[in-house]
C-alpha positions as a LaTeX table, in Angstrom:
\begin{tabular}{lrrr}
\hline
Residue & $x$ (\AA) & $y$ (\AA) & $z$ (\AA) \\
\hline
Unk1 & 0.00 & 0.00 & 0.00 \\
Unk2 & 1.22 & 3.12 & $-1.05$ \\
Unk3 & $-0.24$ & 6.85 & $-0.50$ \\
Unk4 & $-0.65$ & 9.77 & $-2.90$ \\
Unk5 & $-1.16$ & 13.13 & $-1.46$ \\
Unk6 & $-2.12$ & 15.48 & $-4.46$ \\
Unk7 & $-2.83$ & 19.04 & $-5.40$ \\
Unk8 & $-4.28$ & 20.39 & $-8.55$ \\
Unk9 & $-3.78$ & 24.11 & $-9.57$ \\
Unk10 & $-7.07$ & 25.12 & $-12.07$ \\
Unk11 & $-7.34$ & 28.18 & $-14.66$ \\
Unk12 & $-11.32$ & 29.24 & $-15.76$ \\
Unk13 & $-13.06$ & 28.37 & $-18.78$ \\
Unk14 & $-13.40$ & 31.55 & $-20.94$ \\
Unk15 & $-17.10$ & 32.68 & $-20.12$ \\
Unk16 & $-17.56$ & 32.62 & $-23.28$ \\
Unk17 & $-17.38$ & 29.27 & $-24.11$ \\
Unk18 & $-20.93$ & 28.22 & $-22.68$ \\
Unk19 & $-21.01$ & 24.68 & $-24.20$ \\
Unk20 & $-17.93$ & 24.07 & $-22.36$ \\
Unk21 & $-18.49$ & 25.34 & $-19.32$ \\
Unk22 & $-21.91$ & 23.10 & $-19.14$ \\
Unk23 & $-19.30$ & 20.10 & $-18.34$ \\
Unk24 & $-16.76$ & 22.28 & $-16.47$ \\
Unk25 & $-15.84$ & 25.10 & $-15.14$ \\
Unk26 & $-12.08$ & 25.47 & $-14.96$ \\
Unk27 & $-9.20$ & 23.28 & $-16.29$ \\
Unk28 & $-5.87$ & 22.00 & $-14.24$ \\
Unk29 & $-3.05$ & 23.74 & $-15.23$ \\
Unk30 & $-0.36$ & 22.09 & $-13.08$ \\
Unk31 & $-0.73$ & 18.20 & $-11.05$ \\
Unk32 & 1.59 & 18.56 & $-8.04$ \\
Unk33 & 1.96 & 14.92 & $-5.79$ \\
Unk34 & 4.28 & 12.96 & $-3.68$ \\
Unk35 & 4.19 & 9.55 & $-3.04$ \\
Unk36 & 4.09 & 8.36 & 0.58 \\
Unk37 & 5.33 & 4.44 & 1.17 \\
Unk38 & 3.20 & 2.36 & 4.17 \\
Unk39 & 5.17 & 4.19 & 6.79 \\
Unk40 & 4.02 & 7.72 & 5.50 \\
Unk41 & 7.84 & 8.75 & 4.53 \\
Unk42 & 7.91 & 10.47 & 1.19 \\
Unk43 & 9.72 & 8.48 & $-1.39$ \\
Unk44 & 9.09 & 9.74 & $-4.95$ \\
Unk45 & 7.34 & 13.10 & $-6.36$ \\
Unk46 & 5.88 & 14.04 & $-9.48$ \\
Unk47 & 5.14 & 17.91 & $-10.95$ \\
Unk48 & 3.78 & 18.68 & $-13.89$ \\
Unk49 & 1.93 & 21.74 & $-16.16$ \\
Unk50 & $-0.49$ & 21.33 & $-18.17$ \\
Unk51 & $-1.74$ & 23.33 & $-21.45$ \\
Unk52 & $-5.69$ & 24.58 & $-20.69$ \\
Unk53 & $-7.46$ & 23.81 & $-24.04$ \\
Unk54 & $-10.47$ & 26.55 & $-23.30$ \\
Unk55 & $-8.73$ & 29.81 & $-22.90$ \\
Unk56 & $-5.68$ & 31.85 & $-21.73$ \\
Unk57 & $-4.29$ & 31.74 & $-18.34$ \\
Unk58 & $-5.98$ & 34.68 & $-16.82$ \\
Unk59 & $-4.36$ & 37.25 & $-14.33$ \\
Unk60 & $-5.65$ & 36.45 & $-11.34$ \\
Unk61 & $-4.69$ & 32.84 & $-11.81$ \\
Unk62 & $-1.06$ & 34.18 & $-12.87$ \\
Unk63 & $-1.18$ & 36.17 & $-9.37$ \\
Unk64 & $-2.00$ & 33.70 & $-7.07$ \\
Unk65 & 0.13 & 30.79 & $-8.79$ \\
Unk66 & 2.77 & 32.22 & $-10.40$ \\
Unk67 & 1.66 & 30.24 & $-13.76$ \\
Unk68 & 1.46 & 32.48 & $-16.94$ \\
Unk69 & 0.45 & 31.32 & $-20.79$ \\
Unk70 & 4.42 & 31.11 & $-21.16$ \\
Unk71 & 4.83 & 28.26 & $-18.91$ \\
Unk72 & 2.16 & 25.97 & $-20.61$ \\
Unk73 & 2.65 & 26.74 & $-23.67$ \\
Unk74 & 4.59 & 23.31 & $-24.41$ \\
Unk75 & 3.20 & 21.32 & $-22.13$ \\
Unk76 & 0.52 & 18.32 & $-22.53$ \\
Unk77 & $-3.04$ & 18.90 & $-22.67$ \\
Unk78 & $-4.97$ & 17.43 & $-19.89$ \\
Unk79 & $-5.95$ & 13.51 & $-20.89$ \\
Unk80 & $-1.68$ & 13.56 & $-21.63$ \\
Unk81 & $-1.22$ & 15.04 & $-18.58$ \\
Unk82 & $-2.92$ & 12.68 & $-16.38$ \\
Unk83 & $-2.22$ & 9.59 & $-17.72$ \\
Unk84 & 1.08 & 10.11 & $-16.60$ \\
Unk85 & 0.40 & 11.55 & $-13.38$ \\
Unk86 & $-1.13$ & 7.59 & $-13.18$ \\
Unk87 & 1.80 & 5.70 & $-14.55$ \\
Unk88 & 3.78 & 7.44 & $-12.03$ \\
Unk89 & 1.88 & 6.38 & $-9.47$ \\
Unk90 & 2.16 & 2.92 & $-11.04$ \\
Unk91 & $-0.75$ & 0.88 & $-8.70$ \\
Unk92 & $-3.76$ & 0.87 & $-7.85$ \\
Unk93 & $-2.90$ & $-0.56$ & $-4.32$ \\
Unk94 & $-3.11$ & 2.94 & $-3.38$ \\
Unk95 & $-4.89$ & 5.73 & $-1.19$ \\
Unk96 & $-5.26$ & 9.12 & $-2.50$ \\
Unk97 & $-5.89$ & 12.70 & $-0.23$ \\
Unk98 & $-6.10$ & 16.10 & $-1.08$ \\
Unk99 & $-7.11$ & 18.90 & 1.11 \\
Unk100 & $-10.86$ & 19.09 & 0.45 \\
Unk101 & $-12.78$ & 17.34 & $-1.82$ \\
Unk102 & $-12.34$ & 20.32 & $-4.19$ \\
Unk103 & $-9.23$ & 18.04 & $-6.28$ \\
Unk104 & $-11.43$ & 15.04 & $-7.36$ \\
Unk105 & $-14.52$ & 17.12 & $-8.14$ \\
Unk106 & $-12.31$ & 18.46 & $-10.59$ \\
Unk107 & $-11.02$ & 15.45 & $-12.16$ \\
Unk108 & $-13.97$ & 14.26 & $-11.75$ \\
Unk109 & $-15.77$ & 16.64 & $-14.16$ \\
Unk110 & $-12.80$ & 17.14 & $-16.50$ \\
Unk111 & $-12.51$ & 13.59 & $-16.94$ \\
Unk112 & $-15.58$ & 13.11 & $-17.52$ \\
Unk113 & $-15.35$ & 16.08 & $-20.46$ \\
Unk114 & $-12.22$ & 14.98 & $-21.93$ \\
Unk115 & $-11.54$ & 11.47 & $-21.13$ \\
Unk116 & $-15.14$ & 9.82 & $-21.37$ \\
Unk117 & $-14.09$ & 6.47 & $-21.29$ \\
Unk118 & $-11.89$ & 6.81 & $-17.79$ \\
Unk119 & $-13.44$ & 5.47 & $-15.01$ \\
Unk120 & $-12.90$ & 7.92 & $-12.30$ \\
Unk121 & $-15.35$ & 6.09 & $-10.28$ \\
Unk122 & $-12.48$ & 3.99 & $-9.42$ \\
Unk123 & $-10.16$ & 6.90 & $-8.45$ \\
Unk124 & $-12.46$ & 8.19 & $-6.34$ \\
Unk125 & $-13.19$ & 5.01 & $-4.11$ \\
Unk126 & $-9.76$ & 5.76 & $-3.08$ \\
Unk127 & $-9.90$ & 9.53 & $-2.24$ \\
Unk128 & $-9.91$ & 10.73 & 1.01 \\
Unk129 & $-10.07$ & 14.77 & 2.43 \\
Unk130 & $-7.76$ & 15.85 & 4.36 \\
Unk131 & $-9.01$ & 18.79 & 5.32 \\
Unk132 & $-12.20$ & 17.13 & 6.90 \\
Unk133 & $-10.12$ & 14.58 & 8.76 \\
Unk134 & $-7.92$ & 17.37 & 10.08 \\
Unk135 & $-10.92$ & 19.56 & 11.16 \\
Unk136 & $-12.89$ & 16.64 & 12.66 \\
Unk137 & $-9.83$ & 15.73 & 14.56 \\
Unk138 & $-9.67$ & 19.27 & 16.66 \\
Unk139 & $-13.29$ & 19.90 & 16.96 \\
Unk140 & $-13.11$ & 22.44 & 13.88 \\
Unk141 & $-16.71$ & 23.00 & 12.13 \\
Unk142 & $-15.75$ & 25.23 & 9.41 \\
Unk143 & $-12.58$ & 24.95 & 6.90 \\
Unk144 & $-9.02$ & 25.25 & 8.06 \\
Unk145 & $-7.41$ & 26.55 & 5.02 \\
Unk146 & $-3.90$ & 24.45 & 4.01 \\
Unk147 & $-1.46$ & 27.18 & 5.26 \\
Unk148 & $-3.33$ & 27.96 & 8.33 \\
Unk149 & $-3.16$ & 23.71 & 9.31 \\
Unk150 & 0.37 & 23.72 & 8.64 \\
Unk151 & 1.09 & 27.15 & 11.12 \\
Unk152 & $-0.92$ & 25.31 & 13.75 \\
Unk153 & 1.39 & 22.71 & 13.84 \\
Unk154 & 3.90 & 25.21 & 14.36 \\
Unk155 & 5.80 & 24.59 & 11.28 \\
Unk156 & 6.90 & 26.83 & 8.48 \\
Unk157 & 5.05 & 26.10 & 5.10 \\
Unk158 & 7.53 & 24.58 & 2.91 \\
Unk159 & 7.60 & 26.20 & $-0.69$ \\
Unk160 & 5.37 & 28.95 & $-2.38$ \\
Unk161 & 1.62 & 28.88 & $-1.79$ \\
Unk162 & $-0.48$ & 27.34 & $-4.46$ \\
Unk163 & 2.18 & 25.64 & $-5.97$ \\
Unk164 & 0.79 & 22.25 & $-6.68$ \\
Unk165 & 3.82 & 20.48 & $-5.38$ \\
Unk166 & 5.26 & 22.69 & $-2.46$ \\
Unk167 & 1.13 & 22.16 & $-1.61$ \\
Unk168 & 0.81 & 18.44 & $-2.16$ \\
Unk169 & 4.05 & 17.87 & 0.44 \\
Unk170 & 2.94 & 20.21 & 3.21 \\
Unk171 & $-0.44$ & 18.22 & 2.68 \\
Unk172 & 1.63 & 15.38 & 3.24 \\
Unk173 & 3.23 & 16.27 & 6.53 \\
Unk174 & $-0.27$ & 16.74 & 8.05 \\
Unk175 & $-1.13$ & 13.08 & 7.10 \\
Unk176 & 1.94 & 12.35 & 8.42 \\
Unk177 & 0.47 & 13.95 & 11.68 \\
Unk178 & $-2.61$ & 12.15 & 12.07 \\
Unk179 & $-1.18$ & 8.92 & 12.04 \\
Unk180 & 0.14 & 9.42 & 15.42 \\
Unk181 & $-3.13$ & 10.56 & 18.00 \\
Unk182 & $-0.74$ & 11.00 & 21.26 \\
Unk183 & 2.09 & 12.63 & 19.32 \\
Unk184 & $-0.80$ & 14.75 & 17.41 \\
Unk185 & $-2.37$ & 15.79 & 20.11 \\
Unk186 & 0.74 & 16.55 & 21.88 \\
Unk187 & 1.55 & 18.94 & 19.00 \\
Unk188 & $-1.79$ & 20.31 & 18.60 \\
Unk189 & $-3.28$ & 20.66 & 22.16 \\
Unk190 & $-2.00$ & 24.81 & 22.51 \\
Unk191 & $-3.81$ & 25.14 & 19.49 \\
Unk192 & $-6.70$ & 23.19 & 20.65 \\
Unk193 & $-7.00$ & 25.08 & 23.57 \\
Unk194 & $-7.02$ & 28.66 & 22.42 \\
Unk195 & $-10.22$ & 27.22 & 19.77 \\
Unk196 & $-12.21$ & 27.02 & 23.08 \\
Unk197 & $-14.77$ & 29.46 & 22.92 \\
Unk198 & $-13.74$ & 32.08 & 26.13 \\
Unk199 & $-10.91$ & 32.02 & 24.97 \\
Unk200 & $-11.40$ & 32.42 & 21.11 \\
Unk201 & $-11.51$ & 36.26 & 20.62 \\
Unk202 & $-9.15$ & 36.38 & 23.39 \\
Unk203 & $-5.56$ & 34.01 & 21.54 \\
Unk204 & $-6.42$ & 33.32 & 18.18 \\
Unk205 & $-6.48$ & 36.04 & 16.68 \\
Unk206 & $-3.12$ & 36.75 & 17.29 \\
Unk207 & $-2.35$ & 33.68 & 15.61 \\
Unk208 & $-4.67$ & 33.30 & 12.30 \\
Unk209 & $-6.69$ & 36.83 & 12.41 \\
Unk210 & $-9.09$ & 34.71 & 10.11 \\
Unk211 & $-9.99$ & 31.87 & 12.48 \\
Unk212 & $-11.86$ & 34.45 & 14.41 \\
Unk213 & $-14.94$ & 33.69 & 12.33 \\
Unk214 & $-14.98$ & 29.68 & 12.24 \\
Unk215 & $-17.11$ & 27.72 & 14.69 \\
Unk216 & $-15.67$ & 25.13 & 17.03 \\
Unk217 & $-17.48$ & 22.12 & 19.03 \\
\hline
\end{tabular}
């Protein structure tokens, strides 16, 4: 058994391609992923762009990922793309996790679009959110986002944000993390504890000014 933590960067259709945006939405523009071994100890990683086939990369996109029309311009389409984002991973003695469900939805749809015959079904039997399992585990109601898990764990995010693979192995150490309830909640109980209620507007604020609005058990 191995495990694949993953992390898709997506560019939006063009508006104005209707028909195409009946199926989906945006396209992925860059598969990020590291490959865990039983232990959860990273022992291969994969990174690659891919060429959106329904319009240019647009600036916000560009902004937040770095990823311009420049850096796809010779790189495979999609079905290319993905295909050997699978032969890299080689089995399917295999569980995959992203943070949120957000990753397979995608695939999901643009499979669907532009690989018809792929049987994503299958892919998704062996998908699991990260994000959910984290938040479940510290009484969290609302999303953590990525960066905010990894700076409650009082580590440094490793990498640029929303860079599918500097994403996929931070995602990683978190899994890492929950493998281990005493040495988990060891590391996580300070953080824990200022999520209490009285103490909420009080401590985390300092720490993630954004928390301030989620909702805790």
């Amino acid at each position: 058994m191995i495990h694949i933590v993953i992390d898709l960067e997506m560019n939006p259709v063009s508006k104005t391609l209707k028909d195409v945006r009946r199926f989906t939405t945006d396209e992925v523009i860059e598969i990020g992923a590291v490959k865990l071994d039983k232990n959860y100890k990273q022992i291969d990683e994969f990174q690659c762009y891919v060429k959106p086939q329904y319009g240019e990369i647009t600036k916000h996109i560009t902004k937040l990922t770095g990823i311009t029309d420049e850096t796809v311009a010779d790189k495979p389409f999609f079905p290319e793309a993905f295909q050997n984002f699978m032969d890299w991973i080689g089995t399917w003695d295999m569980t995959l996790y992203s943070w949120s469900n957000s990753d397979i939805n995608q695939l999901k749809s643009e499979c669907a679009f532009k690989i018809p015959d792929y049987d994503v079904d299958r892919l998704e039997h062996r998908w699991q959110d990260l994000q959910k399992a984290f938040d479940d585990r510290i009484g969290l109601h609302s999303s953590l986002a990525l960066k905010h898990a990894i700076g409650a764990m009082n580590r440094d995010f490793e990498g640029t944000h929303h860079t599918a693979l500097a994403d996929a192995a931070n995602t990683a150490a978190i899994l890492a993390l929950l493998q281990d309830d005493e040495e988990f909640f060891r590391v996580m109980q300070p953080v824990i504890d200022l999520l209490k209620p009285k103490q909420l507007s009080q401590s985390i604020g300092d720490l993630f000014p954004e928390l301030g609005k989620l909702k805790f058990e």
